[in-house]
Coordinates of C-alpha atoms in Angstrom, one line a residue:
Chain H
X62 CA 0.0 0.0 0.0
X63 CA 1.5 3.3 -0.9
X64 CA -0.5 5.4 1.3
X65 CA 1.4 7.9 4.0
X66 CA -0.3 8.8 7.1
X67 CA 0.2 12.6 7.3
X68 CA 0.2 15.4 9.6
X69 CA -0.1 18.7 8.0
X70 CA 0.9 21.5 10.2
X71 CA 1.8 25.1 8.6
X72 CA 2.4 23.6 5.4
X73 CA 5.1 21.6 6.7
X74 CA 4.5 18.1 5.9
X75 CA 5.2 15.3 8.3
X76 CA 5.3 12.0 6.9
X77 CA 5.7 9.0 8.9
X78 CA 8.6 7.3 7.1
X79 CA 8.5 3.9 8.5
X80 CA 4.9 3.6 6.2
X81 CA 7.5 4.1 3.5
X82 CA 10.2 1.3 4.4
X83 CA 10.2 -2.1 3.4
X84 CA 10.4 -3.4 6.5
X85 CA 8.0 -2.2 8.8
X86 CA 8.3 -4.2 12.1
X87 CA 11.4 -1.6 13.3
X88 CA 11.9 -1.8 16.9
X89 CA 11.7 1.6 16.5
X90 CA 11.1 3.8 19.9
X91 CA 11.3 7.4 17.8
X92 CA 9.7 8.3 14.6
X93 CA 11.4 9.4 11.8
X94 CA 9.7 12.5 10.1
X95 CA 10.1 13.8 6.8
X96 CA 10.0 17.5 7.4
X97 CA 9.2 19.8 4.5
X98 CA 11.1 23.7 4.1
X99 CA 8.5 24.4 1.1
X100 CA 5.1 25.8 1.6
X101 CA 3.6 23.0 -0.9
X102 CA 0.5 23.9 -3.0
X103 CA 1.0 27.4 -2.6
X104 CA 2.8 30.3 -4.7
X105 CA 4.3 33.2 -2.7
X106 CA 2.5 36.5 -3.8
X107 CA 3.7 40.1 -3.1
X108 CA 0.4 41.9 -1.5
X109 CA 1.5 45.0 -0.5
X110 CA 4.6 44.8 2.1
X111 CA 4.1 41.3 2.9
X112 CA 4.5 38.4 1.3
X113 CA 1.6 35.3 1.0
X114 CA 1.5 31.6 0.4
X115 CA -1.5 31.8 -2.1
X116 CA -3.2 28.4 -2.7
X117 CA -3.1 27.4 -6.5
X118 CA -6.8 26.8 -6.8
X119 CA -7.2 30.5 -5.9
X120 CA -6.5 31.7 -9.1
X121 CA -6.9 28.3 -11.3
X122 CA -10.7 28.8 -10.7
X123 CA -11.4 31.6 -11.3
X124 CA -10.9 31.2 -15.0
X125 CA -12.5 29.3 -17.5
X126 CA -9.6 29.3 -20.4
X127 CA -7.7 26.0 -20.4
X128 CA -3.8 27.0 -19.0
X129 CA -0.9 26.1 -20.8
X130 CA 0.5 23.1 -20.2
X131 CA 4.3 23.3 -21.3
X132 CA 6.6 25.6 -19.7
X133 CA 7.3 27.6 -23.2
X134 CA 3.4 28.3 -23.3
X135 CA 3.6 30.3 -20.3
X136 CA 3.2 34.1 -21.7
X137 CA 1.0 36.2 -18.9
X138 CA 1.6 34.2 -15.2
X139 CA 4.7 31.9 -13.8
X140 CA 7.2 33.6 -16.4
X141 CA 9.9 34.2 -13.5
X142 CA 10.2 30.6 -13.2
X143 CA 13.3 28.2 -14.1
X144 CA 12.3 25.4 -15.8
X145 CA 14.5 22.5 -16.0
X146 CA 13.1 19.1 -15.4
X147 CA 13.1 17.7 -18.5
X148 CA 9.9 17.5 -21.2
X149 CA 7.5 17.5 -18.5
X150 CA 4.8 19.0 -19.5
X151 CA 2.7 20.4 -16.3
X152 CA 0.1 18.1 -15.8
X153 CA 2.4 15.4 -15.8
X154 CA 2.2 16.0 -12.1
X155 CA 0.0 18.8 -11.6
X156 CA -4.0 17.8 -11.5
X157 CA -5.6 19.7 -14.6
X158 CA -9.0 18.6 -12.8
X159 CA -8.0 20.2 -9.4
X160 CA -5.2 22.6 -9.0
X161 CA -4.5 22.1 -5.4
X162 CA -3.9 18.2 -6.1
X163 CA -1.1 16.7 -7.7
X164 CA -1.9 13.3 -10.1
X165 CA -0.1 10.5 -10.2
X166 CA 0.7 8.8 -13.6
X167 CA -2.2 6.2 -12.7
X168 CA -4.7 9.2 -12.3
X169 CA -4.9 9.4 -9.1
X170 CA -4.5 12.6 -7.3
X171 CA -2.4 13.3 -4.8
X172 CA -2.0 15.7 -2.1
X173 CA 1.1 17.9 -2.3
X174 CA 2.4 16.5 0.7
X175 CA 3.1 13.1 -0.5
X176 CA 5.0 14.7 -3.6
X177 CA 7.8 11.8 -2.5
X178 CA 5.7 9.3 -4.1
X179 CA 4.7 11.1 -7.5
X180 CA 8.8 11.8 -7.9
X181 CA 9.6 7.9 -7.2
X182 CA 7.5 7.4 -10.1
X183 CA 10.3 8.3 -12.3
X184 CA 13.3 8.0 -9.6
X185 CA 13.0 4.7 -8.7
X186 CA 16.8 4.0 -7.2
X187 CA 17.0 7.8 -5.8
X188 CA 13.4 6.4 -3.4
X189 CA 15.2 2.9 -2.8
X190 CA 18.0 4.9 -1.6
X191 CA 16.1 7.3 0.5
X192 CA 14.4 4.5 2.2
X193 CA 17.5 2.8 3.1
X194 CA 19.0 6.1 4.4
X195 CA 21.5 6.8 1.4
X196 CA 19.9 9.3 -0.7
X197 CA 18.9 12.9 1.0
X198 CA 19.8 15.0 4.4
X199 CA 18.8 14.2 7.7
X200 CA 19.4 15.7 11.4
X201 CA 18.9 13.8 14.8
X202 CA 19.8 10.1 16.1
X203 CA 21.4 7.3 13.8
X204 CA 20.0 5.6 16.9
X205 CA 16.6 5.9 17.0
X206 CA 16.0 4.0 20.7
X207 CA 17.8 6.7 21.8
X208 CA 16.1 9.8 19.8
X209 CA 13.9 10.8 16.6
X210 CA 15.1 11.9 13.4
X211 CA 13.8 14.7 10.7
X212 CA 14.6 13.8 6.9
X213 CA 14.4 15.8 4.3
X214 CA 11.3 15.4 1.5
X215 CA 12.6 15.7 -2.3
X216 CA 11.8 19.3 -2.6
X217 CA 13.7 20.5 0.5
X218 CA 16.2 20.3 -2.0
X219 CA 15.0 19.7 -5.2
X220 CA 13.4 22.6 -7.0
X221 CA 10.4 20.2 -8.4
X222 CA 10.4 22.5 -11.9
X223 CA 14.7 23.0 -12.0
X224 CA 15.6 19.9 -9.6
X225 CA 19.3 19.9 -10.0
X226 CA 21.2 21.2 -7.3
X227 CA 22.3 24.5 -7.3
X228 CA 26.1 25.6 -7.8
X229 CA 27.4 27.2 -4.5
X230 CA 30.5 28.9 -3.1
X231 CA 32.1 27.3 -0.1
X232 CA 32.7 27.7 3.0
X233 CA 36.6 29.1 3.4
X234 CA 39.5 27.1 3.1
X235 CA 41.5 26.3 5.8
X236 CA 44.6 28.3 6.9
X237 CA 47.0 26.0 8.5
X238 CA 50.7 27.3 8.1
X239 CA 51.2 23.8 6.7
X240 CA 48.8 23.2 4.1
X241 CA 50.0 22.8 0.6
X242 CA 50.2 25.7 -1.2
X243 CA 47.4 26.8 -3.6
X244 CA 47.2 25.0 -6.7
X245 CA 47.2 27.6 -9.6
X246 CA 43.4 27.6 -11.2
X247 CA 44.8 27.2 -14.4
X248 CA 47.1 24.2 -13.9
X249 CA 45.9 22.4 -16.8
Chain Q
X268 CA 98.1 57.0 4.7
X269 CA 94.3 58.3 5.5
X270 CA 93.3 55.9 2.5
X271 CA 93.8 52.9 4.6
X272 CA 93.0 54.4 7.8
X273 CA 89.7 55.2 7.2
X274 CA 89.5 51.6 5.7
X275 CA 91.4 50.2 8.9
X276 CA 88.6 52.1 11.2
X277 CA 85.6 51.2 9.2
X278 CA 86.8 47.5 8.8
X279 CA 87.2 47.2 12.6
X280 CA 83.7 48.9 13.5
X281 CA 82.3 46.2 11.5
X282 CA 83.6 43.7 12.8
X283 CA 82.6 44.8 16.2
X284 CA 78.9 45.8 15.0
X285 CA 79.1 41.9 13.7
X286 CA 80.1 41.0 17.1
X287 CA 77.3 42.7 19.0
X288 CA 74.6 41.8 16.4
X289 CA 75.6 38.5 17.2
X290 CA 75.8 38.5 20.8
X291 CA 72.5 40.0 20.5
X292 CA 70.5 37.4 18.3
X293 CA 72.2 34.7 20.1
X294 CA 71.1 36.1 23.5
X295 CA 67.4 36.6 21.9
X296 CA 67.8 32.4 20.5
X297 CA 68.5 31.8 23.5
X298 CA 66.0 33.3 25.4
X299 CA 63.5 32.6 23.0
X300 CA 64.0 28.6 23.0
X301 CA 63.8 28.7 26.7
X302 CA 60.5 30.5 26.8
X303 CA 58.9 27.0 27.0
X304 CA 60.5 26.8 30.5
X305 CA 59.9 29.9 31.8
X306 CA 55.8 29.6 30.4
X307 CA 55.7 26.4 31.8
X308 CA 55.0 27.2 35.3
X309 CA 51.8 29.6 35.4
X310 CA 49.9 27.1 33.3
X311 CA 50.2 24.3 34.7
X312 CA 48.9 23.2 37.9
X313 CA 50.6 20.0 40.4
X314 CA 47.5 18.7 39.7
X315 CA 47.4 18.8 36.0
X316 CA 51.2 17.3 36.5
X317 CA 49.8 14.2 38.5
X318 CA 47.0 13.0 36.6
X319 CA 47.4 9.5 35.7
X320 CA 46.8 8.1 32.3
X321 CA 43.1 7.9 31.1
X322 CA 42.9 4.1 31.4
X323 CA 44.4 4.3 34.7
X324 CA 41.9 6.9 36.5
X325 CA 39.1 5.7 38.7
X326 CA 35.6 7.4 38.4
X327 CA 36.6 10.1 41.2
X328 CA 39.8 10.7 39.7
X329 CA 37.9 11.7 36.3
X330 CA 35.9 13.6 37.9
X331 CA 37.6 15.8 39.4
X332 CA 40.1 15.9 36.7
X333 CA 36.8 17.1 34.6
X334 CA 35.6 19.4 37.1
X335 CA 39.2 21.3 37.2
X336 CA 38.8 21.3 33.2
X337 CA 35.7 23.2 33.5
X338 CA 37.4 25.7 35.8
X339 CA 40.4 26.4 33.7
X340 CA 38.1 26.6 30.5
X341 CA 36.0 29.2 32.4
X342 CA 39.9 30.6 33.3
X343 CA 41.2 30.6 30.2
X344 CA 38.2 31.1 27.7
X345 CA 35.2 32.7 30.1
X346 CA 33.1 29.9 28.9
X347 CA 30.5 28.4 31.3
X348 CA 31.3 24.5 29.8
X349 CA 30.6 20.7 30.6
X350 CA 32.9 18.0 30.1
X351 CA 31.8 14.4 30.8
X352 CA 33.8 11.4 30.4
X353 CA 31.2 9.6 27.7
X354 CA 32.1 5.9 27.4
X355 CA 32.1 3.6 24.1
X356 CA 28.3 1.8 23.8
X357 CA 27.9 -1.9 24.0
X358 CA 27.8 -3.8 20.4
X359 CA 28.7 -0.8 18.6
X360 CA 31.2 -0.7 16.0
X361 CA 30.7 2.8 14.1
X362 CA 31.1 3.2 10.1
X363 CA 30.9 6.1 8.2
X364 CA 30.1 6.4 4.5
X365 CA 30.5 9.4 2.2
X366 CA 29.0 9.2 -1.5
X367 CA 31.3 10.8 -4.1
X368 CA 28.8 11.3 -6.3
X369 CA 26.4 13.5 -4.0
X370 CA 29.5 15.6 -2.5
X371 CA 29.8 19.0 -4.4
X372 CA 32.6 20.1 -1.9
X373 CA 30.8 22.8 -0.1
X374 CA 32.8 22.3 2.8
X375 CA 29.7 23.2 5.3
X376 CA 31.2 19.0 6.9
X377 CA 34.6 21.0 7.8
X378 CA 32.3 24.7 8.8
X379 CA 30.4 22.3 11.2
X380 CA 33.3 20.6 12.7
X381 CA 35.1 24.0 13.0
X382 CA 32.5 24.6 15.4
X383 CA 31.3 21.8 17.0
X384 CA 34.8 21.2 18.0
X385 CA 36.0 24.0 19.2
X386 CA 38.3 24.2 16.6
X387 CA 41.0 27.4 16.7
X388 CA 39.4 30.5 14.8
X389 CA 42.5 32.3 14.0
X390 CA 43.5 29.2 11.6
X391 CA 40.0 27.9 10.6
X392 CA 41.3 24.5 11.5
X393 CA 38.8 21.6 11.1
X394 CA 39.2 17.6 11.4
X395 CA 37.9 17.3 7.6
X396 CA 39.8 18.3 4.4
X397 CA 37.9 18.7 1.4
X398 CA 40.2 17.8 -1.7
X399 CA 39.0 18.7 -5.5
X400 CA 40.2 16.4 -7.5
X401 CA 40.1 15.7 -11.1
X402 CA 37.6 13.7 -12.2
X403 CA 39.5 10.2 -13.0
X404 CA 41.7 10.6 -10.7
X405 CA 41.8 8.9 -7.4
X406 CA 45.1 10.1 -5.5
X407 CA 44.0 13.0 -2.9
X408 CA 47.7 13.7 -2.6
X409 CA 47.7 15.8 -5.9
X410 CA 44.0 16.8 -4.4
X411 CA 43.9 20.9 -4.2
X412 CA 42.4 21.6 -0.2
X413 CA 42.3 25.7 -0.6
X414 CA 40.0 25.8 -3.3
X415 CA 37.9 29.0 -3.1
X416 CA 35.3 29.3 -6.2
X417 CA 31.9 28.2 -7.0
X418 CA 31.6 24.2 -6.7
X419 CA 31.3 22.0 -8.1
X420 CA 33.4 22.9 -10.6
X421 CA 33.1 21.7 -14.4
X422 CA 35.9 18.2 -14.6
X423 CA 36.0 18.4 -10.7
X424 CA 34.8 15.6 -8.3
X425 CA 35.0 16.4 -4.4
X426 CA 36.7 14.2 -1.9
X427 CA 36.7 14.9 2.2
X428 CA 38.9 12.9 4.2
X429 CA 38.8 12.7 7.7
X430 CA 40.0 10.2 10.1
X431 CA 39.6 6.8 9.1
X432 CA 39.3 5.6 12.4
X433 CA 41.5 2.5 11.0
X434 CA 41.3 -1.2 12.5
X435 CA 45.0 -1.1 11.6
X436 CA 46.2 2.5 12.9
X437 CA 49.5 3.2 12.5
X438 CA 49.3 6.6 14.7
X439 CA 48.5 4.2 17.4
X440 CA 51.8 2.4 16.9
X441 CA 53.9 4.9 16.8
X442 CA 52.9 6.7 19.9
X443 CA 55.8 6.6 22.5
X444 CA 53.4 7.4 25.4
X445 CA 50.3 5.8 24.7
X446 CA 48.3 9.1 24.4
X447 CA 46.1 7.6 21.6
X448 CA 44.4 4.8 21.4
X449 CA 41.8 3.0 19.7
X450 CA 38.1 2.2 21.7
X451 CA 36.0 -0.7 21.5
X452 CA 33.4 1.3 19.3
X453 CA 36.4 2.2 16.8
X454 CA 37.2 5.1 17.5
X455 CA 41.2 6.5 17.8
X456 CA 40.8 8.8 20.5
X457 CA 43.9 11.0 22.1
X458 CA 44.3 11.9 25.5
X459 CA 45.3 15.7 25.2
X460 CA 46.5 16.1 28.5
X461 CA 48.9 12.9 28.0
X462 CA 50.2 13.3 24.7
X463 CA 53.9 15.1 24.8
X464 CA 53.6 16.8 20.9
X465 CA 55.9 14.8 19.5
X466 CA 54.1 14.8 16.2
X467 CA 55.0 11.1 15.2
X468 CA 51.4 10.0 14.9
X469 CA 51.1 13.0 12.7
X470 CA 53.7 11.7 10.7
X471 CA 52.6 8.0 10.5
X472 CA 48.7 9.1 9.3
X473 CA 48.9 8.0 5.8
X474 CA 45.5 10.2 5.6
X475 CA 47.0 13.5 7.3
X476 CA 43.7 13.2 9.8
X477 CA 45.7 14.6 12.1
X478 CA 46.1 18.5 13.7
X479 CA 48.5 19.6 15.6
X480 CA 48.1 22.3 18.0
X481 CA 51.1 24.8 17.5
X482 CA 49.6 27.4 19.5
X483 CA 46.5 27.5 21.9
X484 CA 43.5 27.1 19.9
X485 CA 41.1 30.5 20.6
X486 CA 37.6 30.7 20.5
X487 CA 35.7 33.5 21.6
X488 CA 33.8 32.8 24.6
X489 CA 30.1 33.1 23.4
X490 CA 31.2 30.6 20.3
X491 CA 32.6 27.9 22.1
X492 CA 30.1 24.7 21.8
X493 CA 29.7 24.1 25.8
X494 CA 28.7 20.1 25.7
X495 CA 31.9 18.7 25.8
X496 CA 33.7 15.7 26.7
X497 CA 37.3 14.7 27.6
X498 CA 38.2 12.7 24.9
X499 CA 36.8 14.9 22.1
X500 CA 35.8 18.5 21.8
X501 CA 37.0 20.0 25.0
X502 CA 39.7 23.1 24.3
X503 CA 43.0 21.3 23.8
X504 CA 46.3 22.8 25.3
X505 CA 49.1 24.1 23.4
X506 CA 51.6 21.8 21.9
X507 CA 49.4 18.6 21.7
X508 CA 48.0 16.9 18.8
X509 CA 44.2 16.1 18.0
X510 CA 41.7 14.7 15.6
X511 CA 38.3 13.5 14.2
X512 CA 36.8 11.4 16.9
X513 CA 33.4 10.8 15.2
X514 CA 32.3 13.8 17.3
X515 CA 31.8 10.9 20.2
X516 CA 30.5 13.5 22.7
X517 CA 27.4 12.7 20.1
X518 CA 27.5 9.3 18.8
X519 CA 27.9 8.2 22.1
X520 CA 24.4 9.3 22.9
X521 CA 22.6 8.0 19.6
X522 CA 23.1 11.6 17.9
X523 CA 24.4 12.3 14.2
X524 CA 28.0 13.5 13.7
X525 CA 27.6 17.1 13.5
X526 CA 29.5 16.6 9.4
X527 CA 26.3 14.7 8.9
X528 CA 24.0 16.9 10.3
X529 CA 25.6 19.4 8.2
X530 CA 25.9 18.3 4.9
X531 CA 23.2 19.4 2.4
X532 CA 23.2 16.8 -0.2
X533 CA 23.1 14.0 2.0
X534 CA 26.4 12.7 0.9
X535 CA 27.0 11.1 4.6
X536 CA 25.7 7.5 6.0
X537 CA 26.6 7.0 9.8
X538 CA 25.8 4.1 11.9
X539 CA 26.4 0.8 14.0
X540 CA 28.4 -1.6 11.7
X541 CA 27.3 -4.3 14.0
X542 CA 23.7 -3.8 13.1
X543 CA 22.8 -5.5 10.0
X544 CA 19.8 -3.3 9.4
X545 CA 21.6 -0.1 9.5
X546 CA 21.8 2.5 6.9
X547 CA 25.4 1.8 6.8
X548 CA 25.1 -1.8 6.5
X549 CA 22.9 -1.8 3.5
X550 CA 25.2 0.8 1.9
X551 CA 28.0 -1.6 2.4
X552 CA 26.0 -4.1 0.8
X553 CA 24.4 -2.6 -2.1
X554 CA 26.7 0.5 -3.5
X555 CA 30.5 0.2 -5.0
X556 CA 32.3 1.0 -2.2
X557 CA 36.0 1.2 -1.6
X558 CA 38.5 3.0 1.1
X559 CA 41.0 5.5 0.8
X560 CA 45.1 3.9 0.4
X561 CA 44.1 0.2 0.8
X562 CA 47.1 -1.0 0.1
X563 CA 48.7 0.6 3.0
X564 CA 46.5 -2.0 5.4
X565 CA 45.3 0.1 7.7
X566 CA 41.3 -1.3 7.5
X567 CA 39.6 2.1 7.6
X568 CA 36.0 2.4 9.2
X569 CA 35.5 5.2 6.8
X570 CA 33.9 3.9 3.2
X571 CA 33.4 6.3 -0.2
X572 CA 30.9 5.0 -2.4
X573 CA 28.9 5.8 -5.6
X574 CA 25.4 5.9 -7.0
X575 CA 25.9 4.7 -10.4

């Protein structure tokens, strides 16, 4: 069964992981939750000073014109977005029939909180490697008898519409009197 | 002739000036190589002088060799701090992981440790070294640690090393004193207040895991982490050496390494090796996993792995 018992608080998603393993007789003491940064279902809008989580269907029913449904159709709303997640076309995940409901490649829809499932649709070994703790961040106890521990969903970081992750600058080098000195950049 | 004369004068005021310069420098050599001596005394206590090795201290000796630690911390630093003694957990062997393929060399592993640790400000010191290396390559000695530009760079893959916490450790042989040693959970730990500096263990790390502490480490005291313990983060004294040690003042008590904790991609897997159903286990099962210099024969407890 693929279902996920859910707790949704603040549009932070809690998602009991042990739902999601493969073995599900853990003499587990503490949970492990899958803690979401992104306000899911919602698009931050600029209303005066503040900024809002607006639900999707707020705007998606108020019109009666069919959106566009690839990224290059986009002419009058979502243009300051980066799209990079291959030829999806938006409903490919997005529910044409509901806007606040994602849709799984079976049809059925989905609440935005369980996006882990519609994404291990396509990235089967990336899920197989999140259940077994190899694939995405976590905080807390590698012991859970002792503690709980928060995992990261896909999108904490995975932009869902540009999922690679982002180029960064680092922290600073070290500066230990002995360390070798700086290789020239152009050394090749 | 005044030729000569002048020449005669001006060679022998040289000579002197030489002379004196000398005297002088050699007086300031002198002095300055017996500064240890003369620094000795104010720090350190007959206390500090008589504690017996780690292994050889009962409960009440370690505690109030902790309790004294606290007050010279809160001396030396002005850092309210507590140090515990945290012992190695029963059937635990710990194993660490770090996939190559999900490290962009961010460095936020070495930032964390910097500070979790207590680690010297002045020379941003940490237990982890992130090398860039060229992709195809595999020998972090021709690895570039100061790299300073967006990552990950185009042709670059990223490759911390940290202690290996080895099976085999050759920094444990080589110690005259027995300051380090290796626990039951795996760990190489080092006594800071038994080690003498000589710097062999240093020498014999074929993974350069190890720091040495040429000068006392500062921290300011509102930064320094205060949960500490004696055989890992606590401030270390001048002139002794010190490394990763899993960050046992948390694995000890079921927590994540704070390098864990820290990294954003998820590149580390930590756990019980003696568990079969831990993260680490299946990772050592399932993904193409090798450690750093096996040929050397050290048996690292640290793995690097790859997704595809």
């Amino acid at each position: 069964m693929m279902a996920v018992t859910l707790g949704c608080q603040d549009f932070s998603s809690k998602v009991d992981v042990t739902e999601l393993s493969s073995e599900p007789e853990q003499k587990t003491v503490h949970n492990t939750q899958i803690v979401s940064s992104r306000n899911l279902g919602t698009l931050e809008v600029q209303l005066g000073d503040r900024t809002e989580g607006v639900r999707c269907g707020v705007c998606h029913t108020t019109t009666n014109e069919s959106p566009a449904n690839r990224p290059d159709e986009l002419t009058e709303f979502h243009t300051e977005m980066e799209f990079g997640h291959g030829d999806l076309t938006c409903n490919a995940c997005h529910n044409p029939e509901d806007r606040d409901q994602l849709r799984l490649a079976d049809g059925r829809s989905l609440a935005f909180e369980n996006t882990l499932l519609l994404c291990a649709q396509c990235h089967g070994p990336q899920m197989r490697d999140y259940r077994r703790g190899a694939h995405g961040g976590m905080k807390g106890h590698w012991d859970l008898n002792k503690g709980p521990r928060t995992r990261n969903h896909c999108v904490n970081c995975h932009d869902p519409h540009d999922p690679a992750f982002p180029k960064m600058f680092p922290a600073p080098p070290p500066r230990d009197r002995l360390m070798p000195k700086k290789k020239e950049e152009a050394d090749h | 002739m005044s030729d000569s004369e002048t020449k005669e004068t001006a060679g022998i005021s040289r000579r002197t000036m030489l002379k004196a310069g000398g005297a002088t420098l050699g007086a300031a050599a002198f002095a300055r190589a017996f500064a240890p001596l003369t620094e000795w005394k104010p720090t350190t206590s007959v206390d500090d002088f008589l504690q017996k090795h780690y292994k050889e201290m009962s409960k009440t000796d370690m505690d109030s060799v902790l309790r004294r630690l606290e007050v010279e911390t809160k001396e030396n630093y002005g850092a309210d701090v507590s140090i515990e003694d945290v012992k190695p957990l029963d059937g635990v062997k710990f194993g660490y992981a770090l996939n190559l393929s999900a490290c962009i060399g961010c460095r936020k592993c070495a930032d964390a440790c910097h500070k979790e640790n207590n680690h010297d400000r002045a020379t941003n010191n940490s237990y982890i070294r992130v090398f860039e290396m060229e992709q195809g390559s595999i020998n972090f000695e021709h690895g570039n640690a100061t790299y300073d530009h967006e990552v990950p760079a185009d042709g670059k893959y990223y490759m911390p090393v940290q202690c290996q916490q080895c099976d085999n450790p050759p920094c444990v042989k080589v110690c005259p004193v027995e300051a380090t040693w290796k626990e039951k959970d795996g760990i190489v730990v080092v006594d800071y207040d038994w080690c003498i500096g000589c710097r062999y263990c240093e020498a014999a790390c074929p993974y350069h895991a190890r720091r040495f502490n040429w000068k006392k480490p500062e921290v300011p005291a509102e930064e320094i982490n205060p949960v500490q313990a004696y055989l890992a983060n606590r401030m270390r004294p001048q002139g002794t050496m010190e490394k990763c040690h899993f960050c046992l003042h948390r694995t000890r008590k079921g927590r994540m390494p704070a390098c864990l904790e820290a990294c954003p991609t998820g590149a580390r897997v930590f756990g019980n090796l003696l568990d079969p159903e831990s993260e680490i286990r299946w990772v050592l099962a399932n993904k193409r996993v090798f450690v750093l210099k096996e040929d050397v024969g050290t048996v690292p407890s640290f793995f690097y792995f790859f997704d595809q």
